CSV table of C-alpha atoms in Angstrom, one decimal:
chain,number,residue,atom,x,y,z
P,660,UNK,CA,148.5,128.3,75.8
P,661,UNK,CA,146.9,125.3,74.0
P,662,UNK,CA,143.6,125.5,72.3
P,663,UNK,CA,141.9,123.2,74.8
P,664,UNK,CA,143.2,125.1,77.8
P,665,UNK,CA,142.2,128.4,76.3
P,666,UNK,CA,138.7,127.1,75.5
P,667,UNK,CA,138.3,125.8,79.0
P,668,UNK,CA,139.3,129.0,80.6
P,669,UNK,CA,136.9,131.0,78.5
P,670,UNK,CA,134.1,128.5,79.0
P,671,UNK,CA,133.9,127.7,75.3
P,672,UNK,CA,134.4,124.0,75.4
P,673,UNK,CA,130.9,123.2,74.2
P,674,UNK,CA,131.4,125.3,71.0
P,675,UNK,CA,134.7,123.5,70.4
P,676,UNK,CA,133.3,120.0,70.7
P,677,UNK,CA,130.0,120.6,68.8
P,678,UNK,CA,130.8,122.4,65.5
P,679,UNK,CA,127.9,122.9,63.1
P,680,UNK,CA,129.7,121.7,59.9
P,681,UNK,CA,129.8,117.8,59.7
P,682,UNK,CA,133.2,117.6,58.1
P,683,UNK,CA,134.7,120.0,60.6
P,684,UNK,CA,133.0,118.1,63.4
P,685,UNK,CA,134.8,114.9,62.3
P,686,UNK,CA,138.1,116.6,62.2
P,687,UNK,CA,137.7,118.3,65.5
P,688,UNK,CA,136.5,115.1,67.2
P,689,UNK,CA,139.6,113.3,65.8
P,690,UNK,CA,141.9,115.8,67.3
P,691,UNK,CA,140.0,116.7,70.5
P,692,UNK,CA,140.9,113.4,72.2
P,693,UNK,CA,144.6,114.1,71.9
P,694,UNK,CA,144.2,117.6,73.2
P,695,UNK,CA,142.1,116.5,76.2
P,696,UNK,CA,144.0,113.4,76.9
P,697,UNK,CA,147.3,115.2,76.7
P,698,UNK,CA,147.8,118.1,79.1
P,699,UNK,CA,144.0,118.8,79.3
P,700,UNK,CA,142.8,116.6,82.1
P,701,UNK,CA,145.8,117.0,84.3
P,702,UNK,CA,145.8,120.7,83.7
P,703,UNK,CA,142.2,121.2,84.7
P,704,UNK,CA,142.5,118.9,87.8
P,705,UNK,CA,145.7,120.4,89.1
P,706,UNK,CA,144.7,124.0,88.3
P,707,UNK,CA,141.3,123.6,90.0
P,708,UNK,CA,142.9,122.0,93.0
P,709,UNK,CA,145.5,124.7,93.3
P,710,UNK,CA,142.9,127.4,92.9
P,711,UNK,CA,140.9,125.8,95.7
P,712,UNK,CA,143.8,125.7,98.1
P,713,UNK,CA,144.5,129.4,97.4
P,714,UNK,CA,140.9,130.4,98.2
P,715,UNK,CA,140.2,131.4,101.8
P,716,UNK,CA,136.6,130.2,101.7
P,717,UNK,CA,134.3,128.1,99.6
P,718,UNK,CA,131.9,129.7,97.1
P,719,UNK,CA,128.5,130.9,98.4
P,720,UNK,CA,126.7,127.8,97.1
P,721,UNK,CA,128.9,125.4,99.1
P,722,UNK,CA,127.6,124.1,102.5
P,723,UNK,CA,129.2,125.8,105.5
P,724,UNK,CA,130.8,122.5,106.5
P,725,UNK,CA,133.0,122.4,103.4
P,726,UNK,CA,136.0,124.6,102.6
P,727,UNK,CA,137.1,125.5,99.0
P,728,UNK,CA,139.2,122.3,98.7
P,729,UNK,CA,136.3,120.1,99.8
P,730,UNK,CA,133.9,121.7,97.4
P,731,UNK,CA,136.3,121.5,94.4
P,732,UNK,CA,137.0,117.9,95.3
P,733,UNK,CA,133.3,117.0,95.3
P,734,UNK,CA,132.7,118.7,91.9
P,735,UNK,CA,135.7,116.9,90.2
P,736,UNK,CA,135.2,113.5,91.8
P,737,UNK,CA,131.5,113.5,91.1
P,738,UNK,CA,132.2,113.6,87.4
P,739,UNK,CA,135.4,111.5,87.2
P,740,UNK,CA,133.9,108.2,88.4
P,741,UNK,CA,131.0,108.2,85.9
P,742,UNK,CA,133.4,109.1,83.1
P,743,UNK,CA,135.5,106.0,84.0
P,744,UNK,CA,132.5,103.8,83.9
P,745,UNK,CA,131.3,105.2,80.5
P,746,UNK,CA,134.7,105.1,78.8
P,747,UNK,CA,135.5,101.7,80.4
P,748,UNK,CA,132.3,100.1,79.0
P,749,UNK,CA,133.4,101.3,75.5
P,750,UNK,CA,136.9,99.8,76.0
P,751,UNK,CA,135.6,96.5,77.3
P,752,UNK,CA,134.3,95.8,73.8
P,753,UNK,CA,136.5,98.0,71.6
P,754,UNK,CA,139.9,97.4,73.1
P,755,UNK,CA,142.0,95.3,70.7
P,756,UNK,CA,144.0,93.4,73.4
P,757,UNK,CA,142.9,91.3,76.4
P,758,UNK,CA,145.0,93.6,78.6
P,759,UNK,CA,143.1,96.7,77.6
P,760,UNK,CA,139.7,95.0,77.9
P,761,UNK,CA,140.6,93.6,81.3
P,762,UNK,CA,141.7,97.0,82.5
P,763,UNK,CA,138.5,98.6,81.2
P,764,UNK,CA,136.4,96.0,83.0
P,765,UNK,CA,138.4,96.9,86.2
P,766,UNK,CA,137.6,100.5,85.7
P,767,UNK,CA,133.9,99.8,85.4
P,768,UNK,CA,133.6,97.4,88.4
P,769,UNK,CA,135.8,99.5,90.8
P,770,UNK,CA,134.2,102.8,90.0
P,771,UNK,CA,130.5,101.8,90.5
P,772,UNK,CA,131.0,101.4,94.2
P,773,UNK,CA,133.0,104.7,94.2
P,774,UNK,CA,130.0,106.5,92.7
P,775,UNK,CA,127.7,104.9,95.2
P,776,UNK,CA,130.0,105.8,98.2
P,777,UNK,CA,130.4,109.5,97.1
P,778,UNK,CA,126.7,109.8,96.4
P,779,UNK,CA,125.9,108.6,99.8
P,780,UNK,CA,128.1,111.2,101.4
P,781,UNK,CA,126.6,114.0,99.2
P,782,UNK,CA,123.1,112.9,100.1
P,783,UNK,CA,123.9,112.9,103.9
P,784,UNK,CA,125.4,116.4,103.6
P,785,UNK,CA,122.8,117.7,101.1
P,786,UNK,CA,125.6,118.8,98.8
P,787,UNK,CA,125.0,119.6,95.2
P,788,UNK,CA,128.3,119.4,93.3
P,789,UNK,CA,129.3,122.3,91.1
P,790,UNK,CA,129.3,121.9,87.3
P,791,UNK,CA,133.0,122.0,86.3
P,792,UNK,CA,135.0,122.3,83.1
P,793,UNK,CA,135.6,118.6,83.3
P,794,UNK,CA,132.0,117.9,82.3
P,795,UNK,CA,132.7,119.1,78.8
P,796,UNK,CA,136.1,117.5,78.6
P,797,UNK,CA,134.8,114.1,79.6
P,798,UNK,CA,131.9,114.3,77.2
P,799,UNK,CA,134.3,115.2,74.4
P,800,UNK,CA,136.5,112.2,75.2
P,801,UNK,CA,133.6,109.7,75.4
P,802,UNK,CA,132.0,110.9,72.2
P,803,UNK,CA,135.3,110.7,70.4
P,804,UNK,CA,136.0,107.2,71.7
P,805,UNK,CA,132.6,106.1,70.5
P,806,UNK,CA,133.7,106.9,66.9
P,807,UNK,CA,137.1,105.3,67.0
P,808,UNK,CA,138.3,101.8,66.2
P,809,UNK,CA,141.4,99.6,66.4
P,810,UNK,CA,144.8,100.9,67.4
P,811,UNK,CA,143.5,104.5,67.3
P,812,UNK,CA,141.0,103.7,69.9
P,813,UNK,CA,143.6,101.9,72.0
P,814,UNK,CA,146.1,104.8,71.8
P,815,UNK,CA,143.6,107.4,72.8
P,816,UNK,CA,141.9,105.4,75.5
P,817,UNK,CA,145.3,104.5,77.1
P,818,UNK,CA,146.7,108.0,76.8
P,819,UNK,CA,143.5,109.4,78.4
P,820,UNK,CA,143.8,106.9,81.2
P,821,UNK,CA,147.4,107.8,82.1
P,822,UNK,CA,146.6,111.5,82.2
P,823,UNK,CA,143.3,110.9,84.1
P,824,UNK,CA,144.9,108.8,86.8
P,825,UNK,CA,147.8,111.2,87.3
P,826,UNK,CA,145.4,114.2,87.7
P,827,UNK,CA,143.0,112.2,89.8
P,828,UNK,CA,145.8,111.1,92.2
P,829,UNK,CA,146.8,114.7,92.6
P,830,UNK,CA,143.2,115.7,93.3
P,831,UNK,CA,142.7,113.1,96.0
P,832,UNK,CA,146.0,113.9,97.6
P,833,UNK,CA,145.0,117.5,97.7
P,834,UNK,CA,141.8,116.6,99.5
P,835,UNK,CA,143.6,114.5,102.0
P,836,UNK,CA,146.1,117.2,102.8
P,837,UNK,CA,143.9,120.3,102.7
P,838,UNK,CA,140.3,119.3,103.0
P,839,UNK,CA,138.4,119.7,106.3
P,840,UNK,CA,135.4,117.5,105.9
P,841,UNK,CA,136.1,114.2,107.8
P,842,UNK,CA,133.9,112.0,105.5
P,843,UNK,CA,135.3,113.4,102.3
P,844,UNK,CA,138.9,113.0,103.6
P,845,UNK,CA,138.2,109.4,104.7
P,846,UNK,CA,136.7,108.7,101.3
P,847,UNK,CA,139.8,110.1,99.6
P,848,UNK,CA,142.1,108.2,101.9
P,849,UNK,CA,140.3,104.9,101.1
P,850,UNK,CA,140.2,105.6,97.3
P,851,UNK,CA,143.7,106.9,96.6
P,852,UNK,CA,145.5,103.6,96.8
P,853,UNK,CA,143.2,102.2,94.1
P,854,UNK,CA,143.9,105.3,91.9
P,855,UNK,CA,147.7,104.7,92.3
P,856,UNK,CA,147.2,101.1,91.3
P,857,UNK,CA,145.1,102.1,88.3
P,858,UNK,CA,147.8,104.6,87.3
P,859,UNK,CA,150.5,101.9,87.4
P,860,UNK,CA,148.3,99.6,85.4
P,861,UNK,CA,147.6,102.2,82.7
P,862,UNK,CA,151.2,103.2,82.4
P,863,UNK,CA,152.3,99.5,81.9
P,864,UNK,CA,149.6,99.0,79.3
P,865,UNK,CA,150.6,102.2,77.5
P,866,UNK,CA,154.3,101.1,77.5
P,867,UNK,CA,153.4,97.6,76.2
P,868,UNK,CA,151.3,99.2,73.4
P,869,UNK,CA,154.6,100.5,72.0
P,870,UNK,CA,154.1,104.2,72.6
P,871,UNK,CA,155.8,106.6,75.1
P,872,UNK,CA,152.6,107.4,76.9
P,873,UNK,CA,153.8,106.2,80.3
P,874,UNK,CA,156.6,108.8,80.3
P,875,UNK,CA,155.2,111.7,78.2
């Protein structure tokens, strides 16, 4: 099991991403992005969705109108869209190619209405999303991207995007197939085509960048 996966399962992500020693902190930040952007995001999204499907009922804090899949979906989606906005704003200015900057701008502009739409649903249903492991993972990725420049930034941003979009597509498909809340399922149905489009764009950019990120 990878270091990131083990840390997530044990709830130790905060201690991994915030070491006390300055030099160790720099080294860990430099490697954390590849760990998270590799198997990390997809692993968390898929394992969380799979666990939710296996559950017979939602956790006690979930509203009675939501099943386990719905509640997991809300928790993940509630963090994903703001992450795309934050990381996209960084890439709008730090990306070294027009293609990356244009893609980042698209992430910002398309995810703002997604956040608004989901928040409206949550407000209507008086749902408080659960705090998931993705919160620490996303914070780690954004803080690392803030310190990076040039081709290193491009590589890590694009790799993170490919993995994020893959995992997010699976999450939304799971909600469509196994969720029971009509509003959340409709939200997922309307949003999934955009996610698939974003995935294809990220894969093309990764391939054009000269790496093997689109097929890893």
